[in-house]
Coordinates of C-alpha atoms in Angstrom, one line a residue:
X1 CA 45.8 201.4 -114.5
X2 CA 49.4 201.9 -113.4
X3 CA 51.3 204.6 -111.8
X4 CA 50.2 207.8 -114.4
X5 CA 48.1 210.3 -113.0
X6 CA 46.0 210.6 -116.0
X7 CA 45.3 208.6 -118.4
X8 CA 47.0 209.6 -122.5
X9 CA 44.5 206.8 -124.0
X10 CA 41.6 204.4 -123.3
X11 CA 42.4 201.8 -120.8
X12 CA 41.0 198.0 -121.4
X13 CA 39.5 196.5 -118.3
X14 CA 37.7 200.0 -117.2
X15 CA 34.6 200.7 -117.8
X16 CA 33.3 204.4 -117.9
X17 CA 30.1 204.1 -116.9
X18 CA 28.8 207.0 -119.0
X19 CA 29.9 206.5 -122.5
X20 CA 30.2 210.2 -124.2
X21 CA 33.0 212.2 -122.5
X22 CA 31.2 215.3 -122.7
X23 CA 28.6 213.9 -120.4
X24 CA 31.1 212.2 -118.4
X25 CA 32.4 215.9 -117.6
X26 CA 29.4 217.5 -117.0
X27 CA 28.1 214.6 -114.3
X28 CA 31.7 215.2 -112.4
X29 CA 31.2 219.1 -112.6
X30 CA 27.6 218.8 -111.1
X31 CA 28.7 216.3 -108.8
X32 CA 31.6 218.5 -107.0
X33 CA 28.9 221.3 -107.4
X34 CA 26.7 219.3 -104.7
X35 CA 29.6 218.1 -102.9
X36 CA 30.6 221.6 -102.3
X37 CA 26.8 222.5 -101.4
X38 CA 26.7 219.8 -98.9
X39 CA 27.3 220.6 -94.5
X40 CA 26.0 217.2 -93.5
X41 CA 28.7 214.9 -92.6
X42 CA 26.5 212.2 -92.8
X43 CA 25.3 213.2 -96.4
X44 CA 29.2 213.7 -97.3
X45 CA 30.6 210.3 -96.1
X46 CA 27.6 208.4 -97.8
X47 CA 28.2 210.4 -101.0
X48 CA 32.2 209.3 -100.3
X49 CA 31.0 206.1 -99.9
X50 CA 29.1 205.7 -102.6
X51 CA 31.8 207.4 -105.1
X52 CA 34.2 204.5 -103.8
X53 CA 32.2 201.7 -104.2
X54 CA 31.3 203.5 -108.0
X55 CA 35.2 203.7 -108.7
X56 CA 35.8 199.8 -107.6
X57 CA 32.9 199.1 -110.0
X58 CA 34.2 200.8 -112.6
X59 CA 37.3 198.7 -112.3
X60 CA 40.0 201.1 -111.7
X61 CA 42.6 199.7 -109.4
X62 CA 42.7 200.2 -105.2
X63 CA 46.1 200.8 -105.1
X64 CA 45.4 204.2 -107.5
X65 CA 42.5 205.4 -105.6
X66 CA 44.7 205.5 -102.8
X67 CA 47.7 207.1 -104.6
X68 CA 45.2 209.6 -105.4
X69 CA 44.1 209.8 -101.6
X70 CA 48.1 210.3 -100.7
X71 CA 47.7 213.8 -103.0
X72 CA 45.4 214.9 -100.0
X73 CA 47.8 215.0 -96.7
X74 CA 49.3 218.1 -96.8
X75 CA 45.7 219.7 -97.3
X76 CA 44.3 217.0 -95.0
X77 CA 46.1 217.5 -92.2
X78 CA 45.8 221.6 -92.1
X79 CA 42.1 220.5 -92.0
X80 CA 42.5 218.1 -89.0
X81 CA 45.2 220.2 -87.0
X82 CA 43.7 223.7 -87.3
X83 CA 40.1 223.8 -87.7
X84 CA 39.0 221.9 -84.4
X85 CA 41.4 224.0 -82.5
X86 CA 40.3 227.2 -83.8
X87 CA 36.9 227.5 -84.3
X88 CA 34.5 228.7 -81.1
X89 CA 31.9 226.3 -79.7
X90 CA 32.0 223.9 -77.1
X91 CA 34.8 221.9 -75.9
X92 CA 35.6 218.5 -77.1
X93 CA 39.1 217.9 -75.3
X94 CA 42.3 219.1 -75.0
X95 CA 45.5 218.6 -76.5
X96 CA 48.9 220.0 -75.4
X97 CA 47.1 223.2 -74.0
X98 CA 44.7 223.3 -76.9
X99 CA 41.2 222.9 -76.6
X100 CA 39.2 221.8 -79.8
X101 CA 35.3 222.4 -80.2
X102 CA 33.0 219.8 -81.2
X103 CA 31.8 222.2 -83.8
X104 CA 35.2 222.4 -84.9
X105 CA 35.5 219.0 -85.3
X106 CA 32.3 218.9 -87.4
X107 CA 33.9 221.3 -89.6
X108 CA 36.4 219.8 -90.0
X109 CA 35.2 216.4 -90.8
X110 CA 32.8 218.0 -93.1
X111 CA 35.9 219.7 -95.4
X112 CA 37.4 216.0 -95.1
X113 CA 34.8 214.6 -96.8
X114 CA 34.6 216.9 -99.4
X115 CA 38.2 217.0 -100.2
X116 CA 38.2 213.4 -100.7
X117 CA 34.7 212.9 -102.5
X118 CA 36.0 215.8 -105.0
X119 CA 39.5 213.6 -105.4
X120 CA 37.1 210.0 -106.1
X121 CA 35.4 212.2 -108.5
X122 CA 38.6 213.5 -110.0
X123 CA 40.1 210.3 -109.7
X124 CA 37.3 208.7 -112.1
X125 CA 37.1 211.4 -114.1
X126 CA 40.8 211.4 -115.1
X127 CA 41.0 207.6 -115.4
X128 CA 38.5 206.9 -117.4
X129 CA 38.9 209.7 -119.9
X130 CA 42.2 210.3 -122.1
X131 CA 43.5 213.6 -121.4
X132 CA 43.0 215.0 -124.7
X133 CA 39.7 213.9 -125.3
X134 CA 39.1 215.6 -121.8
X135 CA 40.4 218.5 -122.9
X136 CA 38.1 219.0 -126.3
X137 CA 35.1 218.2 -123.7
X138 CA 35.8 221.6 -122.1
X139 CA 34.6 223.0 -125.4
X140 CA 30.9 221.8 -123.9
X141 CA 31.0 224.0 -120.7
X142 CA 31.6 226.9 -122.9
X143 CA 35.9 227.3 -122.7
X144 CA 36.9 228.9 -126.4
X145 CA 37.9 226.9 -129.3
X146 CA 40.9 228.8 -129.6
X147 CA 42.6 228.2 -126.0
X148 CA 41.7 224.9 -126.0
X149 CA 43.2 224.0 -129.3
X150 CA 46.5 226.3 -128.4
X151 CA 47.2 224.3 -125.6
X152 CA 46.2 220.9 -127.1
X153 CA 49.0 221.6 -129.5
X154 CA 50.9 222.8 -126.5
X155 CA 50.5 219.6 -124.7
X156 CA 50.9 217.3 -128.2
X157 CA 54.2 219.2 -128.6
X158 CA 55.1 218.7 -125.2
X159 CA 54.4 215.1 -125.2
X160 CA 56.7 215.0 -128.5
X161 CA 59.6 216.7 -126.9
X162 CA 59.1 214.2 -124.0
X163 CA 59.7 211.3 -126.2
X164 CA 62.5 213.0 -127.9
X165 CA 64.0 213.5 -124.9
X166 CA 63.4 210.0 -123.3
X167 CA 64.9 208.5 -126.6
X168 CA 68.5 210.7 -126.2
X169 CA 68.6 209.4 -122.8
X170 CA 68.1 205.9 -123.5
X171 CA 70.7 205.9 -126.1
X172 CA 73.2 208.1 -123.7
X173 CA 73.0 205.3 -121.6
X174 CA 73.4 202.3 -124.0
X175 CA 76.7 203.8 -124.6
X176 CA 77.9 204.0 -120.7
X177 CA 76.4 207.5 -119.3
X178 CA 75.5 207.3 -116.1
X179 CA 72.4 209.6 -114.7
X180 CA 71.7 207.3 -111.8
X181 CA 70.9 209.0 -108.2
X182 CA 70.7 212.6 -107.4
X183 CA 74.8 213.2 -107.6
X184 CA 76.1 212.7 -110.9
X185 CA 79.7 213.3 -111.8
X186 CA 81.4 216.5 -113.5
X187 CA 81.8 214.6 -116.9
X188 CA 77.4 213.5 -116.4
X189 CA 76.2 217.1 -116.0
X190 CA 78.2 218.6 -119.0
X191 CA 76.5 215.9 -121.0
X192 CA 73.8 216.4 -119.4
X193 CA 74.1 220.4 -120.6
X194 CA 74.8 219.1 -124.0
X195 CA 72.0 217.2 -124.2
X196 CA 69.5 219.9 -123.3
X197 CA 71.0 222.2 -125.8
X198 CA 70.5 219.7 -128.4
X199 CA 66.8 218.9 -127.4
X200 CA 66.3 222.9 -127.4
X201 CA 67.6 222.9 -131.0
X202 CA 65.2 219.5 -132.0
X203 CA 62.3 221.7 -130.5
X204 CA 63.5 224.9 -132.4
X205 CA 63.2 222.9 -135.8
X206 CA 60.1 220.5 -135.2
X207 CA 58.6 223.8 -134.1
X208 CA 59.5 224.5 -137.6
X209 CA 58.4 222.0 -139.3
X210 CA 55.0 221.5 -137.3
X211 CA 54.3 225.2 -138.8
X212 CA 54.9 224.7 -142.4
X213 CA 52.9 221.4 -142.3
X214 CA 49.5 223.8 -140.8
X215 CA 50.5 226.1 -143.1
X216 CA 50.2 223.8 -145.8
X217 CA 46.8 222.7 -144.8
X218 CA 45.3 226.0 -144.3
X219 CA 46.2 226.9 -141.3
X220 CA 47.3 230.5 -139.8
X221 CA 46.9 232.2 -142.9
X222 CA 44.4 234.6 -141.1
X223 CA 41.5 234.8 -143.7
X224 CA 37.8 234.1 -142.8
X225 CA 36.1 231.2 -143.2
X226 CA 34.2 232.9 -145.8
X227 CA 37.1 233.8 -147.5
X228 CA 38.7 230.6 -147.6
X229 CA 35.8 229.1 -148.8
X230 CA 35.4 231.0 -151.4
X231 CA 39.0 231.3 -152.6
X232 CA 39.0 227.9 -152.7
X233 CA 35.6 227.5 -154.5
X234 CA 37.7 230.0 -157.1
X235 CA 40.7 228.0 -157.3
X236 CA 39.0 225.1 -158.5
X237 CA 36.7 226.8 -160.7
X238 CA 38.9 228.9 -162.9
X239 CA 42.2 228.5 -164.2
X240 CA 44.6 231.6 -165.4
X241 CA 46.0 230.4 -168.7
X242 CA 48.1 232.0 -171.6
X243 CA 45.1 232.3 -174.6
X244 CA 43.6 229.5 -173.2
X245 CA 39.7 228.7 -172.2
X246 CA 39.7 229.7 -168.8
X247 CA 37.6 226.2 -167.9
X248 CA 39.9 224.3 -170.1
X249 CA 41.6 221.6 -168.1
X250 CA 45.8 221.7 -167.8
X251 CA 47.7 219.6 -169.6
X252 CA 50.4 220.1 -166.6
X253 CA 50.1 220.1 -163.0
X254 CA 53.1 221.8 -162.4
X255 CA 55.3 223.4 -164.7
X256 CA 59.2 224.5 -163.3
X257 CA 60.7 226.4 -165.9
X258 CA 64.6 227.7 -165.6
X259 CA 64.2 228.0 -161.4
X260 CA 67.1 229.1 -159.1
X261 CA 67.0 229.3 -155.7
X262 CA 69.4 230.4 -152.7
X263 CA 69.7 230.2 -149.1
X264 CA 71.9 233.0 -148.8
X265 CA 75.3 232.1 -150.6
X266 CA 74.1 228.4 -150.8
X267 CA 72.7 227.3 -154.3
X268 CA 69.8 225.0 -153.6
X269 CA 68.7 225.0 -157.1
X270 CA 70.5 225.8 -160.2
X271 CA 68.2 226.7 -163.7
X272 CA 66.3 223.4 -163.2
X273 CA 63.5 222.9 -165.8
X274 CA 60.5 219.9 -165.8
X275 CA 57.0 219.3 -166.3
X276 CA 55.1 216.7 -165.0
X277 CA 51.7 215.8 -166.6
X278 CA 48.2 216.3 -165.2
X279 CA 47.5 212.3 -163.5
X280 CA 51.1 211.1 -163.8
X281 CA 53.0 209.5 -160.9
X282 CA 56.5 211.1 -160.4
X283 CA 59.5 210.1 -158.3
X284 CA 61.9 212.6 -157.3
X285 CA 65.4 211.1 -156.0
X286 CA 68.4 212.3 -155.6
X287 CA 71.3 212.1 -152.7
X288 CA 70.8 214.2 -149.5
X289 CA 71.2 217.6 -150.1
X290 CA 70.1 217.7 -153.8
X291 CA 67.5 220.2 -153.5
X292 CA 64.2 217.9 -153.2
X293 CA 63.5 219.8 -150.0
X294 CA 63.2 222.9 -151.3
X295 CA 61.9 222.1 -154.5
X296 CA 58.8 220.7 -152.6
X297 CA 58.8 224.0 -151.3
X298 CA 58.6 225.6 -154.5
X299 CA 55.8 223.3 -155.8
X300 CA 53.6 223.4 -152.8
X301 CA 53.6 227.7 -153.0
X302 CA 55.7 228.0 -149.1
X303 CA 58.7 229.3 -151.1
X304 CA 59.3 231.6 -154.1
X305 CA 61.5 231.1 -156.8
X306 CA 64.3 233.7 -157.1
X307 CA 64.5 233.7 -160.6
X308 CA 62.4 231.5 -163.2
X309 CA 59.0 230.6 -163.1
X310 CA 57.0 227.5 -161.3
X311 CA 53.7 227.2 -162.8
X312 CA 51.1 224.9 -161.1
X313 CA 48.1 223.9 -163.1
X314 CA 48.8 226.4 -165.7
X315 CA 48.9 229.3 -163.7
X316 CA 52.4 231.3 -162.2
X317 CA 53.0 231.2 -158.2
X318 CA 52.9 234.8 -157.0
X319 CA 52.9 235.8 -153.8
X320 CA 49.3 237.3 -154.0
X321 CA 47.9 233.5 -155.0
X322 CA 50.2 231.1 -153.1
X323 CA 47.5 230.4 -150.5
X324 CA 44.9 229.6 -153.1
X325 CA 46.9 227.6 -154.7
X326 CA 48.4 225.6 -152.3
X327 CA 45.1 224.6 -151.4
X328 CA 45.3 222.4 -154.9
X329 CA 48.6 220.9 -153.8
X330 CA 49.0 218.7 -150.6
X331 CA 52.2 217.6 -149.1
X332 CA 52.8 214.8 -146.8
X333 CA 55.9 215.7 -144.3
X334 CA 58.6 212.9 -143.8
X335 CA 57.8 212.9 -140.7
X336 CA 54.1 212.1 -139.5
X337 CA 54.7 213.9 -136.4
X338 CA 55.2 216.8 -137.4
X339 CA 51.8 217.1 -139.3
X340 CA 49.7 215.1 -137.1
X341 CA 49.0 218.2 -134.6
X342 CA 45.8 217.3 -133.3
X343 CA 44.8 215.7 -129.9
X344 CA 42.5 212.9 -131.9
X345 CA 42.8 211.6 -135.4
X346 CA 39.4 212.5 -136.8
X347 CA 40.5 216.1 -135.2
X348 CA 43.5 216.3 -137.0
X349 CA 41.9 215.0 -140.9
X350 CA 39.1 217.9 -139.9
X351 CA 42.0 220.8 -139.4
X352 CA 42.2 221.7 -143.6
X353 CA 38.4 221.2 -144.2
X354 CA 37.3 223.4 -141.6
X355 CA 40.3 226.1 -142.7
X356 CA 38.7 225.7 -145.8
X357 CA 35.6 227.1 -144.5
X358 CA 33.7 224.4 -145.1
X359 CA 30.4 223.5 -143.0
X360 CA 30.4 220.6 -140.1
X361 CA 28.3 217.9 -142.5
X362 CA 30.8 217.9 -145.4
X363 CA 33.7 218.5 -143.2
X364 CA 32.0 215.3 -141.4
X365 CA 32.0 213.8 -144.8
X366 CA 35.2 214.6 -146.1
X367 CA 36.6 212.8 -142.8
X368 CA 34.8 209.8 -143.3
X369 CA 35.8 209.4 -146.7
X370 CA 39.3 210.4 -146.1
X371 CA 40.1 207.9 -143.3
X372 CA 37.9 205.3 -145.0
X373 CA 40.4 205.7 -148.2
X374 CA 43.2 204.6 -146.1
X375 CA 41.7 202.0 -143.6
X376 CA 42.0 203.9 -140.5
X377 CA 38.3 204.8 -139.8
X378 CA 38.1 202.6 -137.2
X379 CA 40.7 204.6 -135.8
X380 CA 39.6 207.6 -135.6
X381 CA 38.3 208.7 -132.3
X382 CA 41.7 207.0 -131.2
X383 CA 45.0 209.3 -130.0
X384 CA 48.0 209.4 -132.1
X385 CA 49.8 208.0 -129.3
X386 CA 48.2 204.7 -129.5
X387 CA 49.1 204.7 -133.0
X388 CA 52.3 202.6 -134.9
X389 CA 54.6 204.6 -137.0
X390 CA 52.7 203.4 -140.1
X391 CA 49.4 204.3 -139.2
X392 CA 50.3 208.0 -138.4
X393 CA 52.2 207.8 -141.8
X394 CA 48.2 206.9 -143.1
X395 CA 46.5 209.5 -140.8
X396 CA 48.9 212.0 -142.5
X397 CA 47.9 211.2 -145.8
X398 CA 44.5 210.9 -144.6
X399 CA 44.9 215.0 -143.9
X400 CA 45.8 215.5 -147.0
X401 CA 43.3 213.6 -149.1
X402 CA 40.5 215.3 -146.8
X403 CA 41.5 218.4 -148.5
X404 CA 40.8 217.0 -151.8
X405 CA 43.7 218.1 -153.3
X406 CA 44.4 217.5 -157.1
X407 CA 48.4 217.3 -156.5
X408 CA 50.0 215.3 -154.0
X409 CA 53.7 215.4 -153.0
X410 CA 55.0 212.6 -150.2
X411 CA 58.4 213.3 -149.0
X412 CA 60.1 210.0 -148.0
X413 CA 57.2 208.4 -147.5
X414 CA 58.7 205.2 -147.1
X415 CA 61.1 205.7 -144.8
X416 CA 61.1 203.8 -140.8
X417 CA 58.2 201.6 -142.4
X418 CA 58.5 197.6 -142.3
X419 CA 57.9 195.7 -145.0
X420 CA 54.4 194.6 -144.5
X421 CA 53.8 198.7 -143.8
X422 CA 55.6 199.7 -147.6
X423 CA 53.6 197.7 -149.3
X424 CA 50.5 198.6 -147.7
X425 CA 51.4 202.3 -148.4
X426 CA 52.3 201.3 -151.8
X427 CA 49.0 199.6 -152.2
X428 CA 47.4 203.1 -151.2
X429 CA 49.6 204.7 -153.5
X430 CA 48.3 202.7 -156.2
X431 CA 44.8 203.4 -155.1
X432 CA 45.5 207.5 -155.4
X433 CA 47.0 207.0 -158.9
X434 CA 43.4 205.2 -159.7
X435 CA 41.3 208.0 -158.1
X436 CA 43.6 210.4 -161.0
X437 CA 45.4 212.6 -158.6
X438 CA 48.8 213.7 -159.8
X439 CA 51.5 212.4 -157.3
X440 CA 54.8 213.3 -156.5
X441 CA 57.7 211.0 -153.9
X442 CA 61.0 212.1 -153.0
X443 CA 62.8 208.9 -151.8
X444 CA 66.2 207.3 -152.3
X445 CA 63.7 203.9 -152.7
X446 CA 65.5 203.2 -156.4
X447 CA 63.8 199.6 -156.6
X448 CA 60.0 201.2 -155.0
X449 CA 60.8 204.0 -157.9
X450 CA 61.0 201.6 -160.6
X451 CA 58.0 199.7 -159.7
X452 CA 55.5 202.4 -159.2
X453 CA 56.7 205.7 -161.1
X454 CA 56.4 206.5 -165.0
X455 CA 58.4 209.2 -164.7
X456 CA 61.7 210.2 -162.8
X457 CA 63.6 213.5 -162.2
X458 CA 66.9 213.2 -160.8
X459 CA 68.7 215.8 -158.3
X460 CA 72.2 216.3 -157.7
X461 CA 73.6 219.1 -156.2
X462 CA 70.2 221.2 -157.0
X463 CA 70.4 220.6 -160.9
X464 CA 68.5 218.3 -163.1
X465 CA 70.1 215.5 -164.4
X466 CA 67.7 213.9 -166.3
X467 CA 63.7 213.7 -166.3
X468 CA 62.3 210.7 -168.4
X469 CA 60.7 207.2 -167.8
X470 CA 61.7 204.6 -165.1
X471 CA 64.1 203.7 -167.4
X472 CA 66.4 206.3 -166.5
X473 CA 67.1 203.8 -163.5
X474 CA 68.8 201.6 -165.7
X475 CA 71.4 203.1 -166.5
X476 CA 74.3 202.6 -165.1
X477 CA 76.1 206.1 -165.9
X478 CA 73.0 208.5 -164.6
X479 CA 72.8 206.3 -161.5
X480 CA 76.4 206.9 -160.5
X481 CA 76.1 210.6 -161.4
X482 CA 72.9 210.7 -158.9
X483 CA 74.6 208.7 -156.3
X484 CA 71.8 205.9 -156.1
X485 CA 72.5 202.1 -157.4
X486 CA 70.9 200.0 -159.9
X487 CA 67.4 198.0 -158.9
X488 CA 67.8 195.7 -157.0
X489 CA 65.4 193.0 -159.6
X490 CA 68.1 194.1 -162.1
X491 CA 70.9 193.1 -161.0
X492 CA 70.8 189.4 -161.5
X493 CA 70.3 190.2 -165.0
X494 CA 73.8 191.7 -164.9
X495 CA 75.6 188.6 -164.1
X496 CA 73.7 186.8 -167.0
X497 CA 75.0 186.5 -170.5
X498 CA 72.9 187.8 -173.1
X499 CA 70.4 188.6 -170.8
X500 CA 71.9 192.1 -169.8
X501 CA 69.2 194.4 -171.3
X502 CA 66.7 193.1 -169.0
X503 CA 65.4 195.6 -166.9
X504 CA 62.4 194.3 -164.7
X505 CA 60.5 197.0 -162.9
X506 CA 58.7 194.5 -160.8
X507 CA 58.9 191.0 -158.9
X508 CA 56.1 189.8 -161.5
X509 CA 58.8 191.0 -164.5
X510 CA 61.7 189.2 -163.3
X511 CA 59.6 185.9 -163.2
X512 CA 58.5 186.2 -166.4
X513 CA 62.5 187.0 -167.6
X514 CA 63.6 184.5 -165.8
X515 CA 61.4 181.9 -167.1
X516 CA 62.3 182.7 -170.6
X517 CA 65.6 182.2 -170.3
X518 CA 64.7 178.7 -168.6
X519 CA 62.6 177.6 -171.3
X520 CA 65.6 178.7 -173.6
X521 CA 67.9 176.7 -172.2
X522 CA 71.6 177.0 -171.7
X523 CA 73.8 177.6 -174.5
X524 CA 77.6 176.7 -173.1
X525 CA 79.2 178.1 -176.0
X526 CA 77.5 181.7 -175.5
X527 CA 78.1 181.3 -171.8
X528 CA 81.9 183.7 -172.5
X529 CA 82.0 185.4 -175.0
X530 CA 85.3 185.7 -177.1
X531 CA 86.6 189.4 -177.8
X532 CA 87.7 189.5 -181.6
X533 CA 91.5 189.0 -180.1
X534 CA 90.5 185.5 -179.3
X535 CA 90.7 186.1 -176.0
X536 CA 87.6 187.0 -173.1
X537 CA 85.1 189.9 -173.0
X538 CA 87.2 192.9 -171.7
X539 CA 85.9 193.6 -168.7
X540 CA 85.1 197.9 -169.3
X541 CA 81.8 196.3 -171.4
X542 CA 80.4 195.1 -168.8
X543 CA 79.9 196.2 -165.2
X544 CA 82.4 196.7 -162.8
X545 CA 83.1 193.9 -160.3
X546 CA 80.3 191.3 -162.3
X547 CA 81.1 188.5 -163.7
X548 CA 79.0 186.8 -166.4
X549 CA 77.2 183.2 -165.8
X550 CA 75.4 181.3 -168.0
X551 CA 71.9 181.1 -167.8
X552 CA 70.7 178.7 -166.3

């Protein structure tokens, strides 16, 4: 079991005896309600007994149950000191002047045993039961939904800032700070000051961030469950169009016509214009700082453009129908942790269906389905903390998809994953585009881009540069302007005499280019070209720093 007082996730090796937490909590509770009925000592220590022997059994480790036992002593010995030597009765014996009563004694025996009956029952309880998933079982003895899930996020957040923390340490250290022992030097506790200011600032914006991603799902927008339901009934029923049939499906899913927008004297976007059709699958790319953030923003309803006009499935965001709206669009954060909010990951899928006003058997449903569509349903009674960086990526998504959403936007989705991970998310991706949800990725992935997208906007400094076909990431004068690089498959094809128009978007494309120009064979006399001076191919028409090769 280790040192930890309680227990963040399920333990291999114990065994909880009773299987369903909620029961599990309500067999502790009666059990310290008889311990606390009981006067007989010999009733208490068989009762002690017997919890022991249940704890052994159960597999958790002696050397916790008496860790736990430690927690007793200062409570213990007030027991052992004072009672005897204060309560009336008859006399036992004395002690430095003292005289304790047998009844005393009895007393405080009888208060002994309790304490440490209640701590086996606590110490079982709290081993064998995760604390979150002990803390949604307080929902069965009647504590309110709303407290417990205010200081499950509470604690989630906590734990987040924890590892946040632990993590600025470690790497503090790796580069020779010293936080060793109790005195640490002058130059230690400034950075230690430092440090703490820049962890309050990290909590400041993941506080942030956390909000926008439960507002984005329907959360703390206020409305009943009534009305949620039915403004989201509405906003897939109708659709407000310009002289159109109001049942009449879009041709667009969004629609960004001539949009500025500011953060105070700081252009994020400058008159940028796009459309992107109803089904397609869109990358957005651009450097850091382009405006992709905001521009999310702007599609999912969170901001409001300043001056032009976003349009999402033919009708205009307003301020009065941003909310319903959204509900159409989902967004996947960067960051998984900052949308995965929930103590469990069936909890956290369930937060937008039940904002959504939906009832418990299709919110059940939707959950089922949602995970199943990423491959975490075996998952999903599990915490996020037992979870990889990759599988929180596909709980996220999992949120979003349980919202059923006919838009979704993934911002860097593809960033921290390993390789095996990318291509399982770009298998899923595949899987959305199939199920004909519209899908929108920021990333800086220019090779990912070219595989998977048919079509590409490009960002720099919050204007458009071009919106087209994965072709745009061929060439080599839009790529420089947008600060990415050629793919990656492409490249080769650079070096190669007469074979630099070949633009593979895939692995499959370049074998099939390259084996062409096997079975054509090498043609020495093509291999350099002369310029019509006689001499070599100047080297401005070709790319800078490659030099052509025959093929082989």
């Amino acid at each position: 079991m280790g040192k930890a007082i309680i227990a963040l996730h399920e333990t291999e090796g114990v065994n909880p005896l009773i299987k369903k937490p909620s029961h599990r909590l309500w067999t502790v509770l009666i059990l310290l309600g008889l311990t606390v009925a009981a006067w007989q000592p010999s009733v208490l220590g068989i009762a002690a007994g017997v919890f022991l022997l249940l704890l052994l059994w159960c597999g958790i480790r002696i050397q916790l149950i008496l860790g736990r036992l430690l927690l007793l002593l200062p409570f213990g010995a007030g027991a052992a000191l004072f009672i005897p030597f204060h309560t009336e009765g008859k006399a036992a014996f004395k002690w430095m002047g003292f005289v304790a009563t047998e009844e005393g004694i009895e007393r405080a025996t009888v208060i002994l045993l309790k304490l440490v009956s209640a701590n086996f029952l606590l110490t079982y309880l709290l081993a064998v039961t995760p604390l979150f998933v002990l803390l949604r079982s307080l929902r069965s003895v009647g504590i309110p939904a709303v407290l417990l899930e205010l200081i499950l996020l509470i604690m989630r957040y906590f734990f987040l800032l924890k590892d946040e923390a632990v993590s600025m340490f470690k790497a503090q250290r790796s580069r020779g700070m010293n936080f060793k022992g109790w005195l640490w030097s002058a130059r230690a506790y400034k950075r230690f000051g430092e440090l703490m200011g820049v962890l309050f600032l990290r909590a400041y914006e993941r506080s942030k961030r956390i909000y926008i991603a439960m507002l984005a799902r329907g959360g703390l927008e206020g409305e009943s469950s009534m009305g949620r339901k039915e403004t989201g009934l509405v906003a897939r029923a109708t659709i407000v169009g310009q002289g159109k049939d109001a049942t009449a499906k879009p041709e667009f899913a969004a629609e960004v016509m001539g949009v500025n927008f500011a953060y105070g004297k700081i252009k994020a976007l400058n008159g940028v214009s796009f459309d992107i059709p109803v089904g397609s699958k869109v990358a957005l790319m651009g450097p850091n700082g382009a405006g992709k953030s905001t521009l999310i923003s702007l599609l999912n309803g969170l901001e409001l453009s300043q001056s032009g006009e976003v349009r999402l499935f033919g009708e205009t965001v307003k301020r009065d129908n941003g909310d319903r709206l959204r509900r159409r669009v989902g967004v996947v954060y960067q960051d998984p942790d900052d949308q995965i909010f929930s103590t469990s990951v069936e909890e956290d899928v369930a937060f937008g269906p039940r904002n959504l006003g939906l009832g418990a058997a299709e919110v059940e449903e939707r959950v089922d389905w949602a995970l199943g569509s990423v491959g975490m349903r075996e998952m999903r009674r599990r915490s996020p903390f037992e979870l990889s960086y990759g599988q929180k990526r596909r709980v996220a998504i999992a949120g979003v998809l349980a919202m059923k959403p006919e838009f979704i936007i993934l911002d860097e989705p593809m960033s921290f994953l390993d390789p095996r991970g990318r291509d399982e998310l770009q298998e899923l991706l595949d899987d959305m585009g199939e199920m004909g949800l519209t899908i929108l990725i920021a990333t800086h992935d220019v090779d990912f881009a070219a595989e998977w997208a048919d079509k590409v906007l490009l960002l720099k400094e919050g204007k458009l540069l071009a919106s087209g076909t994965a072709e745009l990431l061929f060439d080599d004068v839009l790529i420089e302007q947008a600060s990415l690089h050629l793919p990656r498959l492409a490249r080769p094809f650079r070096l190669l005499r007469g074979a630099e128009e070949h633009r593979p978007r895939s692995v499959k494309q370049a074998a099939q280019m390259i084996w062409k120009l096997i079975m054509k064979g090498a043609d020495p006399a093509a291999a350099v070209k002369p310029d019509s001076r006689g001499g070599q191919e100047d080297a401005k028409q070709r790319p800078a720093g490659h030099k052509h090769l025959p093929p082989s």
